[in-house]
Amino acid sequence: MTQAPPLPPLHMQRDRFDPVPELAEVREGPGIRRVQSVFGAPAWLVARHEDVREVLADASRFSNAGGLAMRMPGDTRSAEEKRRAMAGQMLAADPPDHTRLRRFLTPEFTVRRMRRLEPRIVEIVDEHLDAMERAGSPADLVPSFALPIPSLVICELLGVPYADRDEFQHRTGRQLDLSIPMDERVALQRESRAYMDRLVAGAKADPGEDVLGMLVREHGDEMTDDELAGIASLLLIAGHETTSNMLGLGTLALLRHPDQLATVRDDPESVDAAVEELMRWLSIVHTGVARTTTTEVEIAGQTIPAGELVLCALPTANRDPGFVDDPDTLDVSRGAMGHLAFGHGVHHCLGAPLARMEMRIAFPALLRRFPRLAAAVPFEEVPFRAFHFVYGLHSLPVTW
């Protein structure tokens, strides 16, 4: 008898595109539930849109610092190694330290600055579509399109040699796969850190015109080498993992909704709203970083003592009927702002303008180039990434 695969923790459980019904029961019932986190520690899972916004907006009561990174069973790193690994990791920092780090990067990720990248992103998208067309149908959309486009963009932006992409993509994918044994993930983390240390050393010796070079030139005397390495690591991982999974999963969602696919393909005015709706409906980041209560708090009518972990169920919150009407239906004309797929508050995704631009360019370009695009396997056979910190697809075979 074949043994069923283990289930991810409740906050990561999905049925293809949808959060599992049990999560909706939490949202429509008490709004909060005591659960086991992915690392085994108990946590409070918050499920309603209004309550999740409250948690994300209040860094003073719900701290990002000292959360799960310091509590993982099987983590053999010393306290000093963990401290170095956390340096520069804005997602694991609270104000004022978070404010200081983010201030260094904010000018590089404004909407205006991102618009300067638009011609290059168009070029990168077209190059990959040309390569797909030359190779011919069928193709796997994930390695041929969804993954390399944001990867190349963030490599160029950050100053990472694109020749290294296979190496860091493999490491990142394994690090974010929470079914991988902890000792292997620790080893991968150490490899990643050594790689980032080499990048920082190179940027300090010869700072280029990329983001890492800018940080060295303009803020090198305000930042430690550990902080430079931590920021570079965060940008590299976040810059290709999130958008690439949105491109793969979003394409499959549109293929399952042909009328909405046609809208995105044929109506340029609809694309911005479609990107927002795909972000809301898919919500590829399950919870983001676990928060730790700094004092006794009350959320969703539940009193939580200081020192407890709090998880935010982002996909469930984004499908809250109190936030949008008919929330389980994909409607690319909706374009509801206020979704939490990019987070909220001081930790709202710094790279959101870049991610939006990449999707706004890539989705319609793909659909116009291949107007007969179709999945090459039955929907039930498409492999979803159940245990990953960032939800998505392992592969998406397509024809045209």
Tab-separated table of C-alpha atoms in Angstrom:
chain	number	residue	atom	x	y	z
A	1	MET	CA	0.000	0.000	0.000
A	2	THR	CA	1.423	3.368	-1.054
A	3	GLN	CA	1.823	5.783	1.830
A	4	ALA	CA	0.249	9.193	1.315
A	5	PRO	CA	2.786	12.052	1.221
A	6	PRO	CA	2.965	14.147	4.389
A	7	LEU	CA	0.818	17.254	4.536
A	8	PRO	CA	2.409	20.691	4.878
A	9	PRO	CA	1.412	22.725	7.939
A	10	LEU	CA	-2.145	24.057	7.720
A	11	HIS	CA	-1.082	27.575	6.720
A	12	MET	CA	0.659	26.151	3.618
A	13	GLN	CA	-2.069	23.744	2.531
A	14	ARG	CA	-3.672	24.366	-0.854
A	15	ASP	CA	-5.926	22.591	-3.289
A	16	ARG	CA	-4.228	23.640	-6.525
A	17	PHE	CA	-5.024	27.366	-6.752
A	18	ASP	CA	-7.137	27.529	-3.616
A	19	PRO	CA	-6.424	27.547	0.125
A	20	VAL	CA	-7.889	24.387	1.667
A	21	PRO	CA	-11.465	24.693	3.034
A	22	GLU	CA	-10.208	24.349	6.623
A	23	LEU	CA	-8.485	27.716	6.304
A	24	ALA	CA	-11.720	29.367	5.185
A	25	GLU	CA	-13.396	27.766	8.210
A	26	VAL	CA	-10.860	29.478	10.456
A	27	ARG	CA	-11.486	32.818	8.741
A	28	GLU	CA	-15.288	32.530	8.805
A	29	GLY	CA	-15.298	31.132	12.349
A	30	PRO	CA	-13.046	32.385	15.139
A	31	GLY	CA	-10.625	34.132	12.748
A	32	ILE	CA	-7.635	32.704	14.613
A	33	ARG	CA	-6.398	29.228	15.514
A	34	ARG	CA	-3.544	27.645	17.454
A	35	VAL	CA	-1.451	25.647	14.941
A	36	GLN	CA	1.939	24.038	14.537
A	37	SER	CA	4.345	26.106	12.481
A	38	VAL	CA	6.470	24.559	9.759
A	39	PHE	CA	9.337	24.155	12.227
A	40	GLY	CA	7.206	22.450	14.857
A	41	ALA	CA	6.844	25.402	17.222
A	42	PRO	CA	3.259	26.341	18.152
A	43	ALA	CA	1.902	29.544	16.617
A	44	TRP	CA	-1.294	31.559	16.265
A	45	LEU	CA	-2.678	31.614	12.701
A	46	VAL	CA	-4.601	34.807	11.816
A	47	ALA	CA	-6.942	34.432	8.833
A	48	ARG	CA	-9.119	37.524	8.295
A	49	HIS	CA	-8.045	40.392	6.043
A	50	GLU	CA	-8.681	43.086	8.649
A	51	ASP	CA	-6.780	41.214	11.382
A	52	VAL	CA	-3.861	40.314	9.115
A	53	ARG	CA	-3.523	43.987	8.144
A	54	GLU	CA	-3.455	44.898	11.823
A	55	VAL	CA	-0.649	42.411	12.540
A	56	LEU	CA	1.419	43.463	9.529
A	57	ALA	CA	0.969	47.161	10.279
A	58	ASP	CA	2.162	47.002	13.891
A	59	ALA	CA	5.870	46.227	14.092
A	60	SER	CA	6.022	47.377	17.708
A	61	ARG	CA	3.668	44.656	19.007
A	62	PHE	CA	4.335	42.032	16.315
A	63	SER	CA	8.100	41.826	15.842
A	64	ASN	CA	9.962	40.345	12.877
A	65	ALA	CA	13.248	40.129	14.750
A	66	GLY	CA	14.241	36.947	16.533
A	67	GLY	CA	11.467	34.823	15.078
A	68	LEU	CA	11.659	31.411	13.486
A	69	ALA	CA	15.237	31.845	12.339
A	70	MET	CA	16.375	31.376	15.926
A	71	ARG	CA	13.967	28.550	16.775
A	72	MET	CA	14.466	25.937	14.076
A	73	PRO	CA	15.031	22.452	15.465
A	74	GLY	CA	18.038	20.780	13.879
A	75	ASP	CA	19.758	24.094	13.097
A	76	THR	CA	23.387	23.408	14.031
A	77	ARG	CA	24.662	26.931	13.456
A	78	SER	CA	26.280	28.719	16.372
A	79	ALA	CA	24.713	31.863	17.825
A	80	GLU	CA	27.439	33.933	16.145
A	81	GLU	CA	26.818	32.298	12.756
A	82	LYS	CA	23.090	32.953	13.098
A	83	ARG	CA	23.752	36.562	14.068
A	84	ARG	CA	25.922	37.076	10.990
A	85	ALA	CA	23.313	35.391	8.791
A	86	MET	CA	20.595	37.728	10.090
A	87	ALA	CA	22.644	40.910	9.501
A	88	GLY	CA	21.152	42.884	6.618
A	89	GLN	CA	18.073	40.660	6.464
A	90	MET	CA	15.412	43.338	6.467
A	91	LEU	CA	12.636	40.765	6.788
A	92	ALA	CA	14.126	39.744	10.151
A	93	ALA	CA	14.596	43.308	11.447
A	94	ASP	CA	12.382	45.820	13.211
A	95	PRO	CA	12.552	49.612	13.220
A	96	PRO	CA	14.817	51.501	13.695
A	97	ASP	CA	17.328	48.968	12.286
A	98	HIS	CA	14.924	47.990	9.500
A	99	THR	CA	14.312	51.671	8.705
A	100	ARG	CA	18.046	52.321	8.388
A	101	LEU	CA	18.610	49.367	6.023
A	102	ARG	CA	15.572	50.064	3.868
A	103	ARG	CA	16.553	53.728	3.492
A	104	PHE	CA	19.726	52.654	1.686
A	105	LEU	CA	17.731	50.733	-0.939
A	106	THR	CA	14.501	52.686	-1.381
A	107	PRO	CA	15.867	55.093	-4.060
A	108	GLU	CA	16.823	52.111	-6.246
A	109	PHE	CA	13.295	50.638	-6.235
A	110	THR	CA	11.037	53.624	-6.873
A	111	VAL	CA	8.465	53.403	-9.675
A	112	ARG	CA	10.398	56.094	-11.561
A	113	ARG	CA	13.672	54.174	-11.302
A	114	MET	CA	11.987	50.943	-12.359
A	115	ARG	CA	10.591	52.618	-15.491
A	116	ARG	CA	14.159	53.098	-16.679
A	117	LEU	CA	14.478	49.310	-16.695
A	118	GLU	CA	11.386	48.801	-18.851
A	119	PRO	CA	13.158	48.705	-22.255
A	120	ARG	CA	15.656	46.151	-20.934
A	121	ILE	CA	12.902	43.986	-19.450
A	122	VAL	CA	11.018	44.077	-22.776
A	123	GLU	CA	14.240	42.988	-24.480
A	124	ILE	CA	14.807	40.125	-22.019
A	125	VAL	CA	11.214	38.894	-22.431
A	126	ASP	CA	11.455	39.005	-26.234
A	127	GLU	CA	14.789	37.157	-26.202
A	128	HIS	CA	13.281	34.295	-24.210
A	129	LEU	CA	10.168	34.159	-26.372
A	130	ASP	CA	12.417	34.027	-29.452
A	131	ALA	CA	14.357	31.148	-27.913
A	132	MET	CA	11.132	29.263	-27.118
A	133	GLU	CA	9.890	29.782	-30.658
A	134	ARG	CA	13.165	28.542	-32.147
A	135	ALA	CA	13.201	25.444	-29.931
A	136	GLY	CA	9.622	24.693	-30.884
A	137	SER	CA	6.609	23.214	-29.188
A	138	PRO	CA	6.265	21.632	-26.654
A	139	ALA	CA	8.252	23.390	-23.921
A	140	ASP	CA	8.370	23.622	-20.152
A	141	LEU	CA	7.343	27.182	-19.381
A	142	VAL	CA	9.055	27.269	-15.973
A	143	PRO	CA	12.731	26.861	-17.021
A	144	SER	CA	12.274	28.423	-20.460
A	145	PHE	CA	10.317	31.546	-19.484
A	146	ALA	CA	9.011	31.990	-15.942
A	147	LEU	CA	12.269	31.455	-14.087
A	148	PRO	CA	14.985	32.963	-16.322
A	149	ILE	CA	13.312	36.331	-16.982
A	150	PRO	CA	13.133	37.677	-13.400
A	151	SER	CA	16.399	35.891	-12.655
A	152	LEU	CA	18.245	37.752	-15.405
A	153	VAL	CA	16.642	41.062	-14.403
A	154	ILE	CA	17.688	40.771	-10.753
A	155	CYS	CA	21.162	39.527	-11.723
A	156	GLU	CA	21.735	42.616	-13.864
A	157	LEU	CA	20.198	44.933	-11.280
A	158	LEU	CA	22.214	43.517	-8.407
A	159	GLY	CA	25.472	42.843	-10.218
A	160	VAL	CA	25.444	39.043	-10.027
A	161	PRO	CA	27.101	37.174	-12.915
A	162	TYR	CA	24.290	35.564	-14.898
A	163	ALA	CA	26.595	32.609	-15.520
A	164	ASP	CA	26.100	31.763	-11.823
A	165	ARG	CA	22.304	31.571	-12.132
A	166	ASP	CA	21.963	27.772	-12.272
A	167	GLU	CA	24.063	27.433	-9.138
A	168	PHE	CA	22.146	29.950	-7.027
A	169	GLN	CA	18.741	28.961	-8.413
A	170	HIS	CA	19.345	25.353	-7.382
A	171	ARG	CA	20.483	26.436	-3.924
A	172	THR	CA	17.582	28.807	-3.435
A	173	GLY	CA	15.002	26.283	-4.576
A	174	ARG	CA	16.347	23.735	-2.109
A	175	GLN	CA	16.659	26.235	0.742
A	176	LEU	CA	13.017	27.294	0.365
A	177	ASP	CA	11.760	23.694	0.127
A	178	LEU	CA	10.707	23.089	3.719
A	179	SER	CA	10.525	19.315	3.189
A	180	ILE	CA	14.328	19.204	2.817
A	181	PRO	CA	16.138	18.050	6.004
A	182	MET	CA	17.390	20.911	8.145
A	183	ASP	CA	21.037	19.831	7.992
A	184	GLU	CA	20.949	20.044	4.183
A	185	ARG	CA	19.276	23.465	4.287
A	186	VAL	CA	21.912	24.700	6.746
A	187	ALA	CA	24.659	23.472	4.392
A	188	LEU	CA	22.978	25.281	1.488
A	189	GLN	CA	22.683	28.425	3.590
A	190	ARG	CA	26.407	28.298	4.287
A	191	GLU	CA	27.168	27.854	0.573
A	192	SER	CA	24.936	30.817	-0.245
A	193	ARG	CA	26.620	32.915	2.397
A	194	ALA	CA	30.091	32.099	1.060
A	195	TYR	CA	28.908	33.082	-2.435
A	196	MET	CA	27.498	36.396	-1.182
A	197	ASP	CA	30.701	37.131	0.739
A	198	ARG	CA	32.651	36.730	-2.519
A	199	LEU	CA	30.245	39.078	-4.333
A	200	VAL	CA	30.609	41.710	-1.621
A	201	ALA	CA	34.408	41.429	-1.696
A	202	GLY	CA	34.355	41.909	-5.467
A	203	ALA	CA	32.016	44.903	-5.230
A	204	LYS	CA	34.211	46.518	-2.585
A	205	ALA	CA	37.315	46.025	-4.705
A	206	ASP	CA	35.643	47.380	-7.855
A	207	PRO	CA	32.131	48.797	-7.296
A	208	GLY	CA	30.080	48.753	-10.476
A	209	GLU	CA	26.944	50.643	-11.512
A	210	ASP	CA	24.642	47.971	-10.064
A	211	VAL	CA	22.808	48.056	-6.719
A	212	LEU	CA	25.600	46.312	-4.821
A	213	GLY	CA	28.163	48.730	-6.225
A	214	MET	CA	25.917	51.662	-5.293
A	215	LEU	CA	25.604	50.401	-1.716
A	216	VAL	CA	29.398	50.099	-1.453
A	217	ARG	CA	30.046	53.568	-2.929
A	218	GLU	CA	27.310	55.513	-1.166
A	219	HIS	CA	26.818	53.625	2.103
A	220	GLY	CA	29.895	51.451	2.512
A	221	ASP	CA	30.975	53.314	5.629
A	222	GLU	CA	27.490	52.901	7.176
A	223	MET	CA	27.136	49.154	6.602
A	224	THR	CA	29.089	46.102	7.680
A	225	ASP	CA	30.167	43.454	5.199
A	226	ASP	CA	27.666	41.096	6.846
A	227	GLU	CA	24.863	43.585	6.188
A	228	LEU	CA	25.914	43.976	2.549
A	229	ALA	CA	25.918	40.201	2.108
A	230	GLY	CA	22.535	39.883	3.831
A	231	ILE	CA	20.886	42.541	1.691
A	232	ALA	CA	22.343	41.047	-1.492
A	233	SER	CA	21.092	37.596	-0.507
A	234	LEU	CA	17.588	38.836	0.244
A	235	LEU	CA	17.318	40.776	-3.028
A	236	LEU	CA	18.649	37.883	-5.082
A	237	ILE	CA	16.289	35.314	-3.577
A	238	ALA	CA	13.229	37.558	-3.453
A	239	GLY	CA	13.948	39.004	-6.885
A	240	HIS	CA	13.697	35.756	-8.778
A	241	GLU	CA	11.719	33.291	-6.637
A	242	THR	CA	8.568	35.342	-6.246
A	243	THR	CA	8.052	36.775	-9.728
A	244	SER	CA	9.060	33.543	-11.446
A	245	ASN	CA	6.430	31.598	-9.530
A	246	MET	CA	3.812	34.233	-10.315
A	247	LEU	CA	4.631	33.967	-14.028
A	248	GLY	CA	4.267	30.188	-14.030
A	249	LEU	CA	1.234	29.942	-11.762
A	250	GLY	CA	-0.416	33.008	-13.281
A	251	THR	CA	-0.089	31.606	-16.809
A	252	LEU	CA	-1.729	28.357	-15.706
A	253	ALA	CA	-4.536	30.315	-14.028
A	254	LEU	CA	-5.170	32.238	-17.244
A	255	LEU	CA	-5.105	29.045	-19.302
A	256	ARG	CA	-7.852	27.735	-17.015
A	257	HIS	CA	-9.884	30.931	-17.645
A	258	PRO	CA	-9.734	31.441	-21.449
A	259	ASP	CA	-12.003	34.493	-21.496
A	260	GLN	CA	-9.753	36.286	-19.016
A	261	LEU	CA	-6.646	35.143	-20.868
A	262	ALA	CA	-8.061	36.802	-24.002
A	263	THR	CA	-8.610	40.027	-22.069
A	264	VAL	CA	-4.986	40.122	-20.866
A	265	ARG	CA	-3.717	39.254	-24.354
A	266	ASP	CA	-5.842	41.696	-26.334
A	267	ASP	CA	-6.516	44.686	-24.073
A	268	PRO	CA	-3.393	46.526	-22.888
A	269	GLU	CA	-5.514	48.701	-20.606
A	270	SER	CA	-6.575	45.627	-18.638
A	271	VAL	CA	-3.122	44.332	-17.735
A	272	ASP	CA	-2.435	46.377	-14.597
A	273	ALA	CA	-5.724	45.297	-13.021
A	274	ALA	CA	-5.124	41.710	-14.100
A	275	VAL	CA	-1.735	41.627	-12.376
A	276	GLU	CA	-3.302	42.843	-9.113
A	277	GLU	CA	-6.082	40.265	-9.315
A	278	LEU	CA	-3.661	37.419	-10.065
A	279	MET	CA	-1.548	38.508	-7.092
A	280	ARG	CA	-4.618	38.547	-4.845
A	281	TRP	CA	-6.125	35.295	-6.093
A	282	LEU	CA	-2.893	33.287	-6.074
A	283	SER	CA	-1.087	34.859	-3.082
A	284	ILE	CA	2.053	32.817	-3.598
A	285	VAL	CA	3.645	33.779	-0.261
A	286	HIS	CA	1.770	31.723	2.338
A	287	THR	CA	2.532	33.790	5.439
A	288	GLY	CA	5.750	35.739	5.093
A	289	VAL	CA	7.962	35.912	8.174
A	290	ALA	CA	6.462	34.770	11.468
A	291	ARG	CA	5.926	37.603	13.927
A	292	THR	CA	6.652	37.406	17.664
A	293	THR	CA	4.447	39.269	20.124
A	294	THR	CA	6.434	41.756	22.181
A	295	THR	CA	3.662	42.269	24.743
A	296	GLU	CA	0.273	40.790	25.554
A	297	VAL	CA	-1.993	41.539	22.603
A	298	GLU	CA	-5.559	40.885	21.526
A	299	ILE	CA	-6.268	39.933	17.933
A	300	ALA	CA	-9.517	38.463	16.553
A	301	GLY	CA	-10.834	38.456	20.113
A	302	GLN	CA	-7.990	36.211	21.296
A	303	THR	CA	-5.580	37.328	24.010
A	304	ILE	CA	-2.012	36.277	23.157
A	305	PRO	CA	0.825	36.517	25.688
A	306	ALA	CA	4.177	38.132	24.905
A	307	GLY	CA	6.747	35.911	23.187
A	308	GLU	CA	4.279	33.925	21.041
A	309	LEU	CA	4.588	33.294	17.298
A	310	VAL	CA	1.912	34.750	15.007
A	311	LEU	CA	1.411	33.638	11.385
A	312	CYS	CA	-0.660	35.545	8.830
A	313	ALA	CA	-2.624	33.410	6.347
A	314	LEU	CA	-2.180	35.694	3.334
A	315	PRO	CA	-4.069	33.605	0.708
A	316	THR	CA	-7.055	33.251	3.046
A	317	ALA	CA	-7.022	36.939	3.998
A	318	ASN	CA	-6.916	37.929	0.333
A	319	ARG	CA	-10.040	35.825	-0.267
A	320	ASP	CA	-11.968	37.336	2.627
A	321	PRO	CA	-15.558	38.260	1.609
A	322	GLY	CA	-15.154	41.234	3.921
A	323	PHE	CA	-12.410	42.507	1.610
A	324	VAL	CA	-13.798	41.764	-1.882
A	325	ASP	CA	-17.061	40.389	-3.255
A	326	ASP	CA	-17.071	36.847	-4.660
A	327	PRO	CA	-13.455	36.406	-3.519
A	328	ASP	CA	-12.913	32.844	-4.768
A	329	THR	CA	-13.615	33.867	-8.372
A	330	LEU	CA	-10.738	35.083	-10.541
A	331	ASP	CA	-11.858	38.340	-12.154
A	332	VAL	CA	-9.048	40.205	-13.909
A	333	SER	CA	-11.247	43.257	-14.343
A	334	ARG	CA	-11.478	43.655	-10.558
A	335	GLY	CA	-7.970	45.006	-9.909
A	336	ALA	CA	-8.710	45.404	-6.205
A	337	MET	CA	-5.922	47.254	-4.498
A	338	GLY	CA	-5.391	46.648	-0.820
A	339	HIS	CA	-4.544	42.981	-1.259
A	340	LEU	CA	-1.807	41.667	0.991
A	341	ALA	CA	0.165	39.612	-1.517
A	342	PHE	CA	3.046	42.122	-1.273
A	343	GLY	CA	2.645	42.377	2.489
A	344	HIS	CA	1.689	45.538	4.331
A	345	GLY	CA	3.219	48.104	6.646
A	346	VAL	CA	6.942	48.729	7.009
A	347	HIS	CA	7.748	45.351	5.428
A	348	HIS	CA	5.641	45.927	2.295
A	349	CYS	CA	7.649	44.399	-0.559
A	350	LEU	CA	10.399	46.781	-1.619
A	351	GLY	CA	10.525	45.177	-5.068
A	352	ALA	CA	6.778	45.448	-5.758
A	353	PRO	CA	7.233	48.060	-8.551
A	354	LEU	CA	9.758	45.773	-10.273
A	355	ALA	CA	7.596	42.660	-9.892
A	356	ARG	CA	4.539	44.474	-11.254
A	357	MET	CA	6.500	45.724	-14.244
A	358	GLU	CA	7.896	42.285	-15.063
A	359	MET	CA	4.434	40.714	-14.942
A	360	ARG	CA	2.814	43.569	-16.846
A	361	ILE	CA	5.317	43.036	-19.666
A	362	ALA	CA	5.681	39.247	-19.600
A	363	PHE	CA	2.083	37.990	-19.447
A	364	PRO	CA	0.684	39.764	-22.531
A	365	ALA	CA	3.922	39.262	-24.492
A	366	LEU	CA	3.761	35.495	-23.939
A	367	LEU	CA	0.070	35.285	-24.815
A	368	ARG	CA	0.432	37.418	-27.953
A	369	ARG	CA	3.464	35.487	-29.190
A	370	PHE	CA	1.702	32.144	-28.731
A	371	PRO	CA	-2.050	32.800	-29.179
A	372	ARG	CA	-2.719	29.026	-29.178
A	373	LEU	CA	-0.810	28.425	-25.955
A	374	ALA	CA	-2.195	25.437	-24.051
A	375	ALA	CA	-1.143	23.129	-21.243
A	376	ALA	CA	0.463	19.968	-22.609
A	377	VAL	CA	-0.675	17.786	-19.691
A	378	PRO	CA	-4.017	17.454	-17.890
A	379	PHE	CA	-4.539	19.998	-15.117
A	380	GLU	CA	-4.485	17.208	-12.533
A	381	GLU	CA	-0.942	16.266	-13.577
A	382	VAL	CA	0.608	19.729	-13.233
A	383	PRO	CA	3.059	19.502	-10.286
A	384	PHE	CA	2.554	22.196	-7.646
A	385	ARG	CA	5.261	23.066	-5.073
A	386	ALA	CA	3.457	22.084	-1.890
A	387	PHE	CA	6.270	22.479	0.632
A	388	HIS	CA	7.934	25.636	-0.632
A	389	PHE	CA	7.996	28.904	1.271
A	390	VAL	CA	6.916	30.494	-2.038
A	391	TYR	CA	4.068	28.615	-3.736
A	392	GLY	CA	4.299	27.797	-7.417
A	393	LEU	CA	4.850	25.082	-10.006
A	394	HIS	CA	7.712	22.645	-10.460
A	395	SER	CA	6.997	22.649	-14.199
A	396	LEU	CA	4.367	23.631	-16.744
A	397	PRO	CA	4.563	21.756	-20.058
A	398	VAL	CA	2.898	23.804	-22.802
A	399	THR	CA	2.201	23.603	-26.529
A	400	TRP	CA	1.269	26.271	-29.075
